[in-house]
XYZ file of C-alpha atoms in Angstrom:
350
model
C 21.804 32.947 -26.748
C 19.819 33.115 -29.766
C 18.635 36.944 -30.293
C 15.754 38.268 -32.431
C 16.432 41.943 -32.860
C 13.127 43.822 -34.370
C 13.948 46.187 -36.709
C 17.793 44.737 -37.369
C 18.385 46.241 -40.388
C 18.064 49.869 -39.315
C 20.590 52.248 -37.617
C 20.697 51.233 -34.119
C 19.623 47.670 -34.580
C 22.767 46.763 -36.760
C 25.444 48.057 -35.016
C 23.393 45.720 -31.872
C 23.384 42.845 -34.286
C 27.174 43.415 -34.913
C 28.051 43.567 -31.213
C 25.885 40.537 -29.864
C 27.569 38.540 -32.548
C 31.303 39.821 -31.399
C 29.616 38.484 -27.964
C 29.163 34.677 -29.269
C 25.553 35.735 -29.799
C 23.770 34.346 -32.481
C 21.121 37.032 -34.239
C 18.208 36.258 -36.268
C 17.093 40.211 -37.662
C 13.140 41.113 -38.565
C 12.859 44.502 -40.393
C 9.890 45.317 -43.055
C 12.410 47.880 -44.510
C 10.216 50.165 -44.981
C 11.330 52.924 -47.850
C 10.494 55.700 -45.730
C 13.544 54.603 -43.752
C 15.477 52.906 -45.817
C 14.934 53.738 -49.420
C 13.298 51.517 -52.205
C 15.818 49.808 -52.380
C 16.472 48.654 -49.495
C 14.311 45.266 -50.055
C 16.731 44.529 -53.402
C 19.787 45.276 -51.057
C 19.141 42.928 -48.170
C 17.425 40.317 -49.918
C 20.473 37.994 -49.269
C 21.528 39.184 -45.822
C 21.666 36.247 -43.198
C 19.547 35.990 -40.953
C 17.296 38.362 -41.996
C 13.016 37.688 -41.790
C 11.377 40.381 -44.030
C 8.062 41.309 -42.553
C 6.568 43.830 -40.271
C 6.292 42.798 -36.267
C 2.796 43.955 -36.386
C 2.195 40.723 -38.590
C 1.184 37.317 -36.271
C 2.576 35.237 -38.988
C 5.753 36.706 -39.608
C 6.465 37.648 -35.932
C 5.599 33.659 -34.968
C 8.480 32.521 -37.301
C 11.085 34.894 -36.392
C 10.539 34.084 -33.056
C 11.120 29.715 -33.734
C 13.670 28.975 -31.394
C 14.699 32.623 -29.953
C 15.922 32.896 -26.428
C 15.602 36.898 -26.045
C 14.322 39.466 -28.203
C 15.786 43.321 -28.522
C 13.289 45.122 -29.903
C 13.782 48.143 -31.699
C 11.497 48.450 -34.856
C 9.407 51.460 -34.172
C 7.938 54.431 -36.258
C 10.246 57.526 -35.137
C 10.209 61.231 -35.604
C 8.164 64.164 -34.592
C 4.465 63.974 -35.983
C 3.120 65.908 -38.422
C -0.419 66.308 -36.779
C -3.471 64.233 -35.271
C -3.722 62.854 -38.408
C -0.380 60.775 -37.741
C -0.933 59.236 -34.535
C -3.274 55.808 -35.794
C 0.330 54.722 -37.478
C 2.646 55.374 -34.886
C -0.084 53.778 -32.351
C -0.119 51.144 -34.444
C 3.200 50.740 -35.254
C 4.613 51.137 -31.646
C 1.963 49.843 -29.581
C 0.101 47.296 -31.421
C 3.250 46.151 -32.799
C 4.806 45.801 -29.241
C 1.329 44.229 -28.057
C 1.392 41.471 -30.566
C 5.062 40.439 -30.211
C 4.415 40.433 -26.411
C 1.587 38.079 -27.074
C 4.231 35.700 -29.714
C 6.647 35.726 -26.715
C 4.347 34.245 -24.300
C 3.111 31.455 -26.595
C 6.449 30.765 -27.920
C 8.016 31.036 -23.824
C 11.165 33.658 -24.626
C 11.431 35.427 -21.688
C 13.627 37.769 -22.090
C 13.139 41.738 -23.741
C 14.968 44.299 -24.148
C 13.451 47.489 -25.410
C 14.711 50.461 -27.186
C 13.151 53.475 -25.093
C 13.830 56.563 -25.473
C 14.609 59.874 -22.710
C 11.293 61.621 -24.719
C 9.393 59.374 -21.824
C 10.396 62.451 -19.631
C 9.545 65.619 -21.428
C 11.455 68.192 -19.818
C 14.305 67.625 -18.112
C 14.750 68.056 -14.446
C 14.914 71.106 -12.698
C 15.831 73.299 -9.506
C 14.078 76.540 -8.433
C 16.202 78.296 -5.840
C 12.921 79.193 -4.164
C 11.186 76.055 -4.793
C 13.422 73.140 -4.890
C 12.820 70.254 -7.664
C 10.285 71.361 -10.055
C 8.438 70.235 -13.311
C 8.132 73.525 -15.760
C 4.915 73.305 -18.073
C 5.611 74.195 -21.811
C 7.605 77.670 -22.507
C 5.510 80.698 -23.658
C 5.567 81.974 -26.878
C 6.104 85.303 -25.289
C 9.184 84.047 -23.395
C 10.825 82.707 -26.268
C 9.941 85.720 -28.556
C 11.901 87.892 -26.304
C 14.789 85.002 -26.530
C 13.921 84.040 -22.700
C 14.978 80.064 -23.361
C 15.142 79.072 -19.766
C 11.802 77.393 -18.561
C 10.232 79.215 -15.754
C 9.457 77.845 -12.279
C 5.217 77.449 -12.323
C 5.239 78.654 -8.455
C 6.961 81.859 -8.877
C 7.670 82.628 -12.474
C 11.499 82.568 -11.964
C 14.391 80.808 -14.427
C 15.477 77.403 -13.795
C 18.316 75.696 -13.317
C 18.588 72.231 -15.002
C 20.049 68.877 -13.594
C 20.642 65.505 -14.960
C 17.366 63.094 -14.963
C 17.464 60.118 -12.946
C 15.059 56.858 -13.847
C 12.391 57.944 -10.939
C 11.438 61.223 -12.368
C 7.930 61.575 -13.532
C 7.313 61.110 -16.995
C 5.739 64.040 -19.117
C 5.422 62.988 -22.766
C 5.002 65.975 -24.583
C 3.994 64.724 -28.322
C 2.160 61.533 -29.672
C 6.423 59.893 -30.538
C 6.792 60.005 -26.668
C 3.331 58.967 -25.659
C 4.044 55.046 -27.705
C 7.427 54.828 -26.488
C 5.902 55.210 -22.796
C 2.840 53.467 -23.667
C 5.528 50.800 -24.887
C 7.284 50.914 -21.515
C 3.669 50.050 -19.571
C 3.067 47.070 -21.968
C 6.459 45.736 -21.338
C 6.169 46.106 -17.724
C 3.038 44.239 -17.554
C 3.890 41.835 -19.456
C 6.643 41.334 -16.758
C 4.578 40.884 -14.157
C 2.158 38.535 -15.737
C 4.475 35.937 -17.275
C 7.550 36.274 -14.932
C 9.608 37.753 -17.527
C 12.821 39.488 -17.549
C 12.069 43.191 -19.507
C 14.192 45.905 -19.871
C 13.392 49.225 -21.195
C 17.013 51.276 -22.141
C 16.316 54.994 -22.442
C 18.236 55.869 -25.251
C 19.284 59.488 -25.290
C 20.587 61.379 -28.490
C 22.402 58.445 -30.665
C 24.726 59.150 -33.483
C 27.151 57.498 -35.421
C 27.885 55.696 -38.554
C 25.325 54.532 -40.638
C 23.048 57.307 -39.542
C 20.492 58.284 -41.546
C 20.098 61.396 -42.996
C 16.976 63.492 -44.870
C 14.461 61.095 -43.291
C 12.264 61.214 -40.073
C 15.141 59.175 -38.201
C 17.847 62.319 -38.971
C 18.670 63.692 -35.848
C 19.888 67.116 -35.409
C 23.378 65.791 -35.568
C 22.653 64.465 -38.855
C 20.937 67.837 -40.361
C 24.084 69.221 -39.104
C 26.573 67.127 -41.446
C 24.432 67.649 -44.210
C 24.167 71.140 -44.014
C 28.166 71.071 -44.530
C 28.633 68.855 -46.922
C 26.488 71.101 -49.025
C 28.966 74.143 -48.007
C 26.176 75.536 -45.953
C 26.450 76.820 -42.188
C 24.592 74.191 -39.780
C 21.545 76.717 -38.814
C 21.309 75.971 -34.421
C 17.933 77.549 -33.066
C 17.230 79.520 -29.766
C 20.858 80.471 -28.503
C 22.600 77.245 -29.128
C 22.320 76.585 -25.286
C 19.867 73.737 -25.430
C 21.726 70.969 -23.400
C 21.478 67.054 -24.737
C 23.156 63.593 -23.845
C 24.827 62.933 -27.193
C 25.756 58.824 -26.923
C 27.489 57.053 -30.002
C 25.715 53.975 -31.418
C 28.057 51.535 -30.538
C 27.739 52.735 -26.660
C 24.001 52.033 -27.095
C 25.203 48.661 -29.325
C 27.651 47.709 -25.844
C 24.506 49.085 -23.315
C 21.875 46.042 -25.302
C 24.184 43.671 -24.554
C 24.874 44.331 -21.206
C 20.998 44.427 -20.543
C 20.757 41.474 -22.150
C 23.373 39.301 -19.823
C 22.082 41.051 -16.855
C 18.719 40.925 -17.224
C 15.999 42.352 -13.764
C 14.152 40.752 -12.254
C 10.473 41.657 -13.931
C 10.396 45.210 -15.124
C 13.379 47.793 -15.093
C 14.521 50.862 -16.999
C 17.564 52.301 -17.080
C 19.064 55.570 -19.326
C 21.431 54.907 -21.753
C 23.730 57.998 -22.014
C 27.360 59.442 -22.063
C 26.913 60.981 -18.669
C 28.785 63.845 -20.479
C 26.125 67.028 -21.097
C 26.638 69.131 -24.819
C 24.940 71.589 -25.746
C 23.405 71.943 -29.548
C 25.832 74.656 -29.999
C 28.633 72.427 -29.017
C 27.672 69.657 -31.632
C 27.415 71.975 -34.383
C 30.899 73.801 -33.608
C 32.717 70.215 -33.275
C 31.395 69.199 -36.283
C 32.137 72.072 -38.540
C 35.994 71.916 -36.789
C 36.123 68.533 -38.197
C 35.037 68.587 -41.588
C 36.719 72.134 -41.968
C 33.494 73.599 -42.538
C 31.553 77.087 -41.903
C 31.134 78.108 -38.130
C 27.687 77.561 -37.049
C 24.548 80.064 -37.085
C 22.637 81.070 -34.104
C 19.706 81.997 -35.335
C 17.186 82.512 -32.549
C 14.716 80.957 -34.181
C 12.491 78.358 -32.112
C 10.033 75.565 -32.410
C 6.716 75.643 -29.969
C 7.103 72.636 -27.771
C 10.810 71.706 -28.041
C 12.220 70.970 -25.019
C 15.123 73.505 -23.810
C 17.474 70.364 -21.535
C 17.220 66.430 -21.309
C 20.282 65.302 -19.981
C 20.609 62.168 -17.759
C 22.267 60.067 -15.029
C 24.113 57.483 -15.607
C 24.652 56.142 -12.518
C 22.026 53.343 -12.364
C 22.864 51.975 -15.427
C 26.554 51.446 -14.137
C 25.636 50.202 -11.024
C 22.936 47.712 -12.041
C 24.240 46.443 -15.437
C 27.357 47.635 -15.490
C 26.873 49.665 -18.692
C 28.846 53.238 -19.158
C 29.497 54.871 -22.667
C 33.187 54.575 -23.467
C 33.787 56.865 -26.720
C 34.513 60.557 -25.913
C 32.142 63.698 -27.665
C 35.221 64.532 -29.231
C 36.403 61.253 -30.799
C 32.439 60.023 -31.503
C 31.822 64.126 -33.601
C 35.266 63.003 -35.523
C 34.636 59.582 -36.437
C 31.078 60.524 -37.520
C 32.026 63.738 -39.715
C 33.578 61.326 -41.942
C 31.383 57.863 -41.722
C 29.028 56.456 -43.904
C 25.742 57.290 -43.450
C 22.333 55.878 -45.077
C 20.898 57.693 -47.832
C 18.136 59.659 -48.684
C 14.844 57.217 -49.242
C 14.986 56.883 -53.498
């Protein structure tokens, strides 16, 4: 097949461009490289790259030629990161959602039939828990009084008790708790009808916390294992809020590299979604510890500290995935945190 991946160039999408090609894939890339992401200069740096369509997928023009002759499209370009405030969300609405809308609308005119989209496990807010009173239940946001007292658990909203957390399947209702997690669901609906109204083959992988080489760090797409390995390559203690307990689905990128390619040769038929995940629950503590063991750093710092609306668990089941597209992460916690204390990662924007 011929593949346009949206947003190529960036963390995730290059390690898919590397593995579709290892697949007898052929890749065309879009990315607007923007500097916020990739540093100014980025544009200078990939100027030459093959393949590569510079322009943003929000652009009719640009999105029309990079789709000439496609067969599938994995689409990944996508404005990331926590918000700021209200004043933020007309650029990731536009970015995510308008952007998806438009290449939707490309990929009907142009008759590729095939998506895959990079979703993410914020679709489900918290994760999925069990009252012993109550069974299954969705917790609302954790009080400020709670957490004060460093009472991290969310409470059932029947009777007030602690929960016990569980691994999130693909049914469970989705909560998005910020305007990041809104698009990426909003995303998810677009796809889906899309599906339905052109006969289309659309997948939606929820990606759960990705690391690995080429990571960025000090931008809005540095995840917490990235703050982590900067804070010891300056000699500094990785700082962990709450009690280190929070529990997370760490997944390395070339899992979620193998888990687009599987989607892509076993595509649904209309609409599915499916979590992409190591089935193998670590808490933040854990990552911070295994790091610092492997670059012979300082021990972590529990600091108690907390941020209002952070989510306490999100960890997931893999079990769908397996079964319907025979996708499950391969590379160990341990192996992945060693390999990526030492890889390359992508700078600081200029």
């Amino acid at each position: 097949m011929r593949v346009l991946i949206t947003g190529g160039a960036g963390f995730i999408g290059s390690h898919v461009a590397e593995r579709l090609t290892t697949a007898g894939h052929e890749v065309r890339l879009l990315d607007n490289l923007l500097p916020s992401a990739h540093g100014s200069s980025a544009r200078e740096t990939h100027s030459r790259a093959d393949g590569l369509v510079l322009g943003d997928v929000r652009d009719t023009e640009v999105i029309g030629r990079a789709l000439s002759g496609v067969d599938a499209v994995c689409h990944h370009a996508a404005m990331v990161g926590l918000e700021t405030g209200p004043a933020d969300t007309p650029a990731y609405v536009e970015h995510n959602d308008l952007g998806t809308a438009r290449l939707l609308s490309a990929m009907t005119e142009r008759k590729v039939e095939r998506l895959v989209l990079a979703g993410s496990m914020v679709v489900y807010g918290e994760g999925r828990y069990h009252c012993s009173v109550h069974g299954v239940v969705r917790p609302g946001p954790r009080a400020a009084e709670d957490l004060d007292r460093g009472v991290f658990e969310p409470r059932c909203p029947h009777c007030g008790g602690l929960l016990e957390s569980g691994r999130v399947p693909e049914d469970a209702t989705t909560d998005p708790r910020n305007v990041y997690a809104t698009t990426k669901l909003t995303q998810e609906h677009l796809v889906a009808s899309w599906a339905r109204q052109t006969g289309g083959h659309a997948t939606a992988l929820r990606y759960h916390n990705v690391y690995g080489p080429r990571m960025p760090r000090d931008t809005p797409y540095a995840g917490v294992a990235a703050l982590f390995r900067s804070a010891l390559a300056r000699g500094e203690a990785p700082r962990v809020f709450e009690d280190g307990g929070q529990r997370r689905d760490f997944v390395h990128v070339r899992d979620v590299a193998e888990a687009n390619l599987a989607a892509l040769e076993h595509p649904p038929h209309g609409f599915a979604a499916y979590n992409v995940c190591s089935g193998e629950p670590r808490t933040i503590g854990d990552m911070a510890r295994e790091l610092a063991t492997a670059t012979g750093g300082p021990e972590p710092v529990v600091t108690g500290q907390y941020r209002l609306g952070d989510v306490r668990h999100i960890v997931a089941d893999p079990d769908l995935t397996a079964k319907e597209i025979g996708f499950r992460a391969r590379i160990g916690f341990t192996e992945g945190i060693t390999e990526f204390a030492s890889a390359a990662q992508r700078g600081a924007p200029d």
